[in-house]
Amino acid sequence: MSESLANPLLPAPYRVLRNQRNTHDVFTLDVEPVKKGNSPLFSPGQFNMLYIFGKGDAAISISGDPTKEQPLRHTIRRAGVVTQALEQVKPGGVLGIRGPFGVPWPVKEAEGQDVLLVAGGIGLAPLRPAMYTLLANRDKYGRIALFYGARTPEDLLYLSDLEQWRGRFDLQVCVSVDTAKRNWMGDVGVVTKLIAKASFDPSNTVALVCGPEIMMRFSVQELKKNEIKSGNIFLSMERNMKCAVGFCGHCQYGPHFICKDGPVFRYDQVQSLLGKREV
Amino acid sequence: MELLEKILVQHPFLKDLEQKYVQLMVGCASNVRFDSGTFIYREGDEANYFYILRAGKVALEIHDGGRETITIETLGEGDVLGWAWLVPPYRRHADAQALELTRAIALDGKCLRDKCRDDHNLGYELMMRIVPLITHQLQATQLQLMDVYGVKK
Amino acid sequence: MISKNESFSDALSAEKKVVFVAKKDLPALFDSLWTNGFRILGPTLGEGAIVYEELNGVGDLPIGWTDEQEGATYRLKKRDDEALFGYNVGPHTWKKFLFPPKHRLWSAEASTNGLEITEEKQVIQKFAFIGVRACELKAILIQDKVFLGGEHVDPVYHARREDALLIAVNCTQAGKTCFCVSMDAGPRAESGFDLCLTEVLKEGEHYFIVEIGSAQGAEIMANVPHSNETREAEKAIQTITAKTAKQMGRVMDTENIQSLLQDNFDHPRWDDVASRCLTCANCTMACPTCFCSTVEDVTDITGDHAERWRQWDSCFTLDFTYMNHGHARTSAQSRYRQWMTHKLSAWFDQFGTSGCVGCGRCITWCPVAIDITEEVSAIRENQTAAKPTSS
């Protein structure tokens, strides 16, 4: 029996090709397997466990373009010991990677419908592969809109993507920051405010939401106010993760394991837990 | 006047308002435009008007001595700018600056205030329309204050 | 050999046969296990309790010993007979063998041109567990679901479980913290064993009724002197285990328990239990189904060699829910609620079964005698969730 059982706890070595800075505390690593062969296929919304020698693992969403042959891409915010060490990795350095893990965004299932992407902060990273997939199959979807909230204009990710997306006539891109200096000519205010201004058919719209939990809660309220059905709203949840395959118990959220039942959940799966404290 | 009425009745702010009150509002309304960079009002100004924005973008700004001016919110098409006209001491608490050419309908709050005093039903109707705007803004401000996207220090 | 999609219990449900083995012939069972390459693990006296360790012979069993248990209380006591299995479950569980408390998962070497990661080889001498109680057998089958039943298989657990031989023992007495009857987990071992012993001490006779639960069990028994006289065996087992069932020290009403706990997330009882709970994690360490773990990454002094170690963890620790922006469960209320709600409610959603087998260890080994059965009753009696009434 053992022959077919890959060890999900064993990282494979990946070489860093590029370490690019996005903002003062966010950077993007491009990696490829040290052993010859392509990076494993992934679906938008899935994540990998990145191991840096001697320090430990961090769960990082995959943020590259799944429709193109390109290195595996991870956009990471410096937050803890592991991400601090990852930030220092130079091209040529080697990481250990396990994955991809988790339930992806329902991009395929959303075909034929309007799609709203609501991103807060680093939450744009796991949504970017979804956007790439939507755009690569543009004719299969109705209206597409991205609502992206960040702390300040300096914290905005993927400026060249945003610029390119803004330039398209078949895509609505709304960006808002919490606070800005006078030189920012864009919107200021919470991202949820933008939702009401978009045009979509509420009865035939799928919303993909990723950001801090509180921002997702308020986004859901706004989406519901705009009559989008609970079953069509999807959230990407976060909890402490160690094993990523449902063995270690850390990421439990009510009856769910975020790692294997999520990270993407339909809103009505987590609705009863979302407002509760210390779940 | 007819055009003003048409624009006003379509705006969510006046949704389901009795015809006689709409007429009254139209009587207090005028079309205005602000070029990019114009201050619509400044902190401390008497709050005599509020604005239903039709196009453009307005920044609400707060400045603090030598520190850089901070934009706390931007408003655009469909938004209602200003509610200080309804609450004593009727003074502006931020600067409002047009970031681009902005068209709006200005409503004479001072005139409406007096009318509300005489007709509490009108006062109620206006309160029921202004309070949700304030609440919404308060909730948004709470979220902004939480700095939800920041890393915990 | 058991494939991934086949549960271990299925593989063991071969023809069932019953034989008798005299106490004097029990060493032959040990010999047969050794001959078949097994390492025998079972109950023995140690650390002031009856614990599970490697056995070097029948003499290592806790012959003539029993225990007295209550909330926060465990005492060894001499029996007035020479029973081999005349005790209730102790502080150890079989998970310490199948899922070792601390083990290396892999090693890594840093080199100038990269990183070599080497999987830990799982070289295990086959385990034969002797003295597995019905509740523990059920606990093992529950952990099988956790580690083997999903999309991924845990290599550490799998290597140990794959060839493990389970020799169950039916309980001839129940302890004051036992409630396996409530959890439908005992006192009789119904299935999932290779062999199941029922110890009989009667009118100067001392023998074992042995139920054979698998082909491998039968193979082991082939070298053990036994009588094939099976008449009355079934009745004897039933009589003994029925008597045990009547001695249960605790009862838990499990009706609608899944929704009961889900619906009482904000029950004041959580505050009450938190005022007693020390969040010491004893209950999770003693629990035969608790499976949570964490990992630790270590390096040697040269900095070129790193290892990842996995060890048991507990949802009662603060760090269990650490995220960069804070901890999800900071209060004792939330951590006790997580443990109990997971065990008795969320487990059904996750694994289609309760996570509790009624062994009573969490009651006995809680330093302040928190009693899970009592906590359930308290919540049940005074539910906070509004229920439609017809008054």
mmCIF file with all atom_site columns, N, CA, C and O in Angstrom, chain C residues 260-261 263-273 333 337 375-385:
data_model
loop_
_atom_site.group_PDB
_atom_site.id
_atom_site.type_symbol
_atom_site.label_atom_id
_atom_site.label_alt_id
_atom_site.label_comp_id
_atom_site.label_asym_id
_atom_site.label_entity_id
_atom_site.label_seq_id
_atom_site.pdbx_PDB_ins_code
_atom_site.Cartn_x
_atom_site.Cartn_y
_atom_site.Cartn_z
_atom_site.occupancy
_atom_site.B_iso_or_equiv
_atom_site.pdbx_formal_charge
_atom_site.auth_seq_id
_atom_site.auth_comp_id
_atom_site.auth_asym_id
_atom_site.auth_atom_id
_atom_site.pdbx_PDB_model_num
ATOM 1   N N  . LEU C 1 260 ? -27.003 20.289 20.566 1.00 0.00 ? 260 LEU C N  1
ATOM 2   C CA . LEU C 1 260 ? -27.054 20.870 21.916 1.00 0.00 ? 260 LEU C CA 1
ATOM 3   C C  . LEU C 1 260 ? -25.854 21.795 22.144 1.00 0.00 ? 260 LEU C C  1
ATOM 4   O O  . LEU C 1 260 ? -25.998 22.918 22.622 1.00 0.00 ? 260 LEU C O  1
ATOM 5   N N  . LEU C 1 261 ? -24.671 21.324 21.783 1.00 0.00 ? 261 LEU C N  1
ATOM 6   C CA . LEU C 1 261 ? -23.482 22.126 22.037 1.00 0.00 ? 261 LEU C CA 1
ATOM 7   C C  . LEU C 1 261 ? -23.334 23.253 21.018 1.00 0.00 ? 261 LEU C C  1
ATOM 8   O O  . LEU C 1 261 ? -22.920 24.352 21.352 1.00 0.00 ? 261 LEU C O  1
ATOM 9   N N  . ASP C 1 263 ? -25.740 24.849 19.694 1.00 0.00 ? 263 ASP C N  1
ATOM 10  C CA . ASP C 1 263 ? -26.736 25.879 19.991 1.00 0.00 ? 263 ASP C CA 1
ATOM 11  C C  . ASP C 1 263 ? -26.475 26.617 21.296 1.00 0.00 ? 263 ASP C C  1
ATOM 12  O O  . ASP C 1 263 ? -27.176 27.570 21.614 1.00 0.00 ? 263 ASP C O  1
ATOM 13  N N  . ASN C 1 264 ? -25.522 26.147 22.069 1.00 0.00 ? 264 ASN C N  1
ATOM 14  C CA . ASN C 1 264 ? -25.278 26.772 23.365 1.00 0.00 ? 264 ASN C CA 1
ATOM 15  C C  . ASN C 1 264 ? -23.874 27.343 23.478 1.00 0.00 ? 264 ASN C C  1
ATOM 16  O O  . ASN C 1 264 ? -23.215 27.253 24.514 1.00 0.00 ? 264 ASN C O  1
ATOM 17  N N  . PHE C 1 265 ? -23.487 27.974 22.382 1.00 0.00 ? 265 PHE C N  1
ATOM 18  C CA . PHE C 1 265 ? -22.153 28.568 22.293 1.00 0.00 ? 265 PHE C CA 1
ATOM 19  C C  . PHE C 1 265 ? -21.928 29.610 23.387 1.00 0.00 ? 265 PHE C C  1
ATOM 20  O O  . PHE C 1 265 ? -20.823 29.777 23.881 1.00 0.00 ? 265 PHE C O  1
ATOM 21  N N  . ASP C 1 266 ? -22.988 30.324 23.751 1.00 0.00 ? 266 ASP C N  1
ATOM 22  C CA . ASP C 1 266 ? -22.837 31.406 24.734 1.00 0.00 ? 266 ASP C CA 1
ATOM 23  C C  . ASP C 1 266 ? -23.406 31.035 26.100 1.00 0.00 ? 266 ASP C C  1
ATOM 24  O O  . ASP C 1 266 ? -23.792 31.899 26.878 1.00 0.00 ? 266 ASP C O  1
ATOM 25  N N  . HIS C 1 267 ? -23.454 29.757 26.404 1.00 0.00 ? 267 HIS C N  1
ATOM 26  C CA . HIS C 1 267 ? -24.031 29.311 27.672 1.00 0.00 ? 267 HIS C CA 1
ATOM 27  C C  . HIS C 1 267 ? -23.181 29.781 28.865 1.00 0.00 ? 267 HIS C C  1
ATOM 28  O O  . HIS C 1 267 ? -21.959 29.713 28.808 1.00 0.00 ? 267 HIS C O  1
ATOM 29  N N  . PRO C 1 268 ? -23.847 30.246 29.947 1.00 0.00 ? 268 PRO C N  1
ATOM 30  C CA . PRO C 1 268 ? -23.077 30.701 31.128 1.00 0.00 ? 268 PRO C CA 1
ATOM 31  C C  . PRO C 1 268 ? -22.224 29.596 31.752 1.00 0.00 ? 268 PRO C C  1
ATOM 32  O O  . PRO C 1 268 ? -21.278 29.873 32.487 1.00 0.00 ? 268 PRO C O  1
ATOM 33  N N  . ARG C 1 269 ? -22.565 28.340 31.450 1.00 0.00 ? 269 ARG C N  1
ATOM 34  C CA . ARG C 1 269 ? -21.788 27.230 32.017 1.00 0.00 ? 269 ARG C CA 1
ATOM 35  C C  . ARG C 1 269 ? -20.326 27.285 31.577 1.00 0.00 ? 269 ARG C C  1
ATOM 36  O O  . ARG C 1 269 ? -19.445 26.780 32.273 1.00 0.00 ? 269 ARG C O  1
ATOM 37  N N  . TRP C 1 270 ? -20.070 27.853 30.407 1.00 0.00 ? 270 TRP C N  1
ATOM 38  C CA . TRP C 1 270 ? -18.674 27.933 29.960 1.00 0.00 ? 270 TRP C CA 1
ATOM 39  C C  . TRP C 1 270 ? -17.874 28.825 30.912 1.00 0.00 ? 270 TRP C C  1
ATOM 40  O O  . TRP C 1 270 ? -16.695 28.570 31.165 1.00 0.00 ? 270 TRP C O  1
ATOM 41  N N  . ASP C 1 271 ? -18.532 29.877 31.435 1.00 0.00 ? 271 ASP C N  1
ATOM 42  C CA . ASP C 1 271 ? -17.845 30.732 32.409 1.00 0.00 ? 271 ASP C CA 1
ATOM 43  C C  . ASP C 1 271 ? -17.611 29.952 33.694 1.00 0.00 ? 271 ASP C C  1
ATOM 44  O O  . ASP C 1 271 ? -16.558 30.051 34.315 1.00 0.00 ? 271 ASP C O  1
ATOM 45  N N  . ASP C 1 272 ? -18.637 29.180 34.062 1.00 0.00 ? 272 ASP C N  1
ATOM 46  C CA . ASP C 1 272 ? -18.561 28.403 35.291 1.00 0.00 ? 272 ASP C CA 1
ATOM 47  C C  . ASP C 1 272 ? -17.403 27.396 35.222 1.00 0.00 ? 272 ASP C C  1
ATOM 48  O O  . ASP C 1 272 ? -16.562 27.323 36.116 1.00 0.00 ? 272 ASP C O  1
ATOM 49  N N  . VAL C 1 273 ? -17.342 26.645 34.118 1.00 0.00 ? 273 VAL C N  1
ATOM 50  C CA . VAL C 1 273 ? -16.288 25.626 34.018 1.00 0.00 ? 273 VAL C CA 1
ATOM 51  C C  . VAL C 1 273 ? -14.918 26.299 33.905 1.00 0.00 ? 273 VAL C C  1
ATOM 52  O O  . VAL C 1 273 ? -13.925 25.804 34.448 1.00 0.00 ? 273 VAL C O  1
ATOM 53  N N  . GLN C 1 333 ? -12.667 29.943 28.899 1.00 0.00 ? 333 GLN C N  1
ATOM 54  C CA . GLN C 1 333 ? -14.021 29.592 28.447 1.00 0.00 ? 333 GLN C CA 1
ATOM 55  C C  . GLN C 1 333 ? -13.970 29.039 27.028 1.00 0.00 ? 333 GLN C C  1
ATOM 56  O O  . GLN C 1 333 ? -14.506 27.980 26.732 1.00 0.00 ? 333 GLN C O  1
ATOM 57  N N  . ARG C 1 337 ? -14.604 25.203 25.836 1.00 0.00 ? 337 ARG C N  1
ATOM 58  C CA . ARG C 1 337 ? -15.731 25.035 24.904 1.00 0.00 ? 337 ARG C CA 1
ATOM 59  C C  . ARG C 1 337 ? -15.261 24.380 23.604 1.00 0.00 ? 337 ARG C C  1
ATOM 60  O O  . ARG C 1 337 ? -15.917 23.490 23.064 1.00 0.00 ? 337 ARG C O  1
ATOM 61  N N  . GLU C 1 375 ? -20.817 18.468 32.900 1.00 0.00 ? 375 GLU C N  1
ATOM 62  C CA . GLU C 1 375 ? -20.886 19.709 32.107 1.00 0.00 ? 375 GLU C CA 1
ATOM 63  C C  . GLU C 1 375 ? -21.989 19.592 31.048 1.00 0.00 ? 375 GLU C C  1
ATOM 64  O O  . GLU C 1 375 ? -22.710 20.549 30.781 1.00 0.00 ? 375 GLU C O  1
ATOM 65  N N  . VAL C 1 376 ? -22.095 18.419 30.453 1.00 0.00 ? 376 VAL C N  1
ATOM 66  C CA . VAL C 1 376 ? -23.150 18.222 29.452 1.00 0.00 ? 376 VAL C CA 1
ATOM 67  C C  . VAL C 1 376 ? -24.528 18.362 30.113 1.00 0.00 ? 376 VAL C C  1
ATOM 68  O O  . VAL C 1 376 ? -25.407 19.051 29.597 1.00 0.00 ? 376 VAL C O  1
ATOM 69  N N  . SER C 1 377 ? -24.688 17.727 31.284 1.00 0.00 ? 377 SER C N  1
ATOM 70  C CA . SER C 1 377 ? -25.984 17.811 31.974 1.00 0.00 ? 377 SER C CA 1
ATOM 71  C C  . SER C 1 377 ? -26.330 19.259 32.299 1.00 0.00 ? 377 SER C C  1
ATOM 72  O O  . SER C 1 377 ? -27.463 19.694 32.123 1.00 0.00 ? 377 SER C O  1
ATOM 73  N N  . ALA C 1 378 ? -25.334 20.001 32.778 1.00 0.00 ? 378 ALA C N  1
ATOM 74  C CA . ALA C 1 378 ? -25.588 21.389 33.186 1.00 0.00 ? 378 ALA C CA 1
ATOM 75  C C  . ALA C 1 378 ? -26.059 22.214 31.996 1.00 0.00 ? 378 ALA C C  1
ATOM 76  O O  . ALA C 1 378 ? -26.959 23.047 32.121 1.00 0.00 ? 378 ALA C O  1
ATOM 77  N N  . ILE C 1 379 ? -25.464 21.966 30.839 1.00 0.00 ? 379 ILE C N  1
ATOM 78  C CA . ILE C 1 379 ? -25.868 22.720 29.655 1.00 0.00 ? 379 ILE C CA 1
ATOM 79  C C  . ILE C 1 379 ? -27.244 22.271 29.191 1.00 0.00 ? 379 ILE C C  1
ATOM 80  O O  . ILE C 1 379 ? -28.095 23.078 28.835 1.00 0.00 ? 379 ILE C O  1
ATOM 81  N N  . ARG C 1 380 ? -27.454 20.972 29.273 1.00 0.00 ? 380 ARG C N  1
ATOM 82  C CA . ARG C 1 380 ? -28.743 20.438 28.829 1.00 0.00 ? 380 ARG C CA 1
ATOM 83  C C  . ARG C 1 380 ? -29.900 20.946 29.704 1.00 0.00 ? 380 ARG C C  1
ATOM 84  O O  . ARG C 1 380 ? -30.963 21.288 29.209 1.00 0.00 ? 380 ARG C O  1
ATOM 85  N N  . GLU C 1 381 ? -29.655 21.017 30.998 1.00 0.00 ? 381 GLU C N  1
ATOM 86  C CA . GLU C 1 381 ? -30.738 21.395 31.910 1.00 0.00 ? 381 GLU C CA 1
ATOM 87  C C  . GLU C 1 381 ? -31.136 22.854 31.803 1.00 0.00 ? 381 GLU C C  1
ATOM 88  O O  . GLU C 1 381 ? -32.225 23.242 32.171 1.00 0.00 ? 381 GLU C O  1
ATOM 89  N N  . ASN C 1 382 ? -30.241 23.669 31.347 1.00 0.00 ? 382 ASN C N  1
ATOM 90  C CA . ASN C 1 382 ? -30.522 25.105 31.346 1.00 0.00 ? 382 ASN C CA 1
ATOM 91  C C  . ASN C 1 382 ? -30.043 25.694 30.028 1.00 0.00 ? 382 ASN C C  1
ATOM 92  O O  . ASN C 1 382 ? -29.087 26.437 29.975 1.00 0.00 ? 382 ASN C O  1
ATOM 93  N N  . GLN C 1 383 ? -30.720 25.325 28.957 1.00 0.00 ? 383 GLN C N  1
ATOM 94  C CA . GLN C 1 383 ? -30.258 25.741 27.633 1.00 0.00 ? 383 GLN C CA 1
ATOM 95  C C  . GLN C 1 383 ? -30.555 27.205 27.377 1.00 0.00 ? 383 GLN C C  1
ATOM 96  O O  . GLN C 1 383 ? -31.613 27.702 27.725 1.00 0.00 ? 383 GLN C O  1
ATOM 97  N N  . THR C 1 384 ? -29.606 27.844 26.759 1.00 0.00 ? 384 THR C N  1
ATOM 98  C CA . THR C 1 384 ? -29.769 29.271 26.465 1.00 0.00 ? 384 THR C CA 1
ATOM 99  C C  . THR C 1 384 ? -30.454 29.486 25.125 1.00 0.00 ? 384 THR C C  1
ATOM 100 O O  . THR C 1 384 ? -31.089 30.490 24.904 1.00 0.00 ? 384 THR C O  1
ATOM 101 N N  . ALA C 1 385 ? -30.302 28.507 24.240 1.00 0.00 ? 385 ALA C N  1
ATOM 102 C CA . ALA C 1 385 ? -30.880 28.677 22.918 1.00 0.00 ? 385 ALA C CA 1
ATOM 103 C C  . ALA C 1 385 ? -32.400 28.698 23.035 1.00 0.00 ? 385 ALA C C  1
ATOM 104 O O  . ALA C 1 385 ? -32.999 27.839 23.671 1.00 0.00 ? 385 ALA C O  1
#
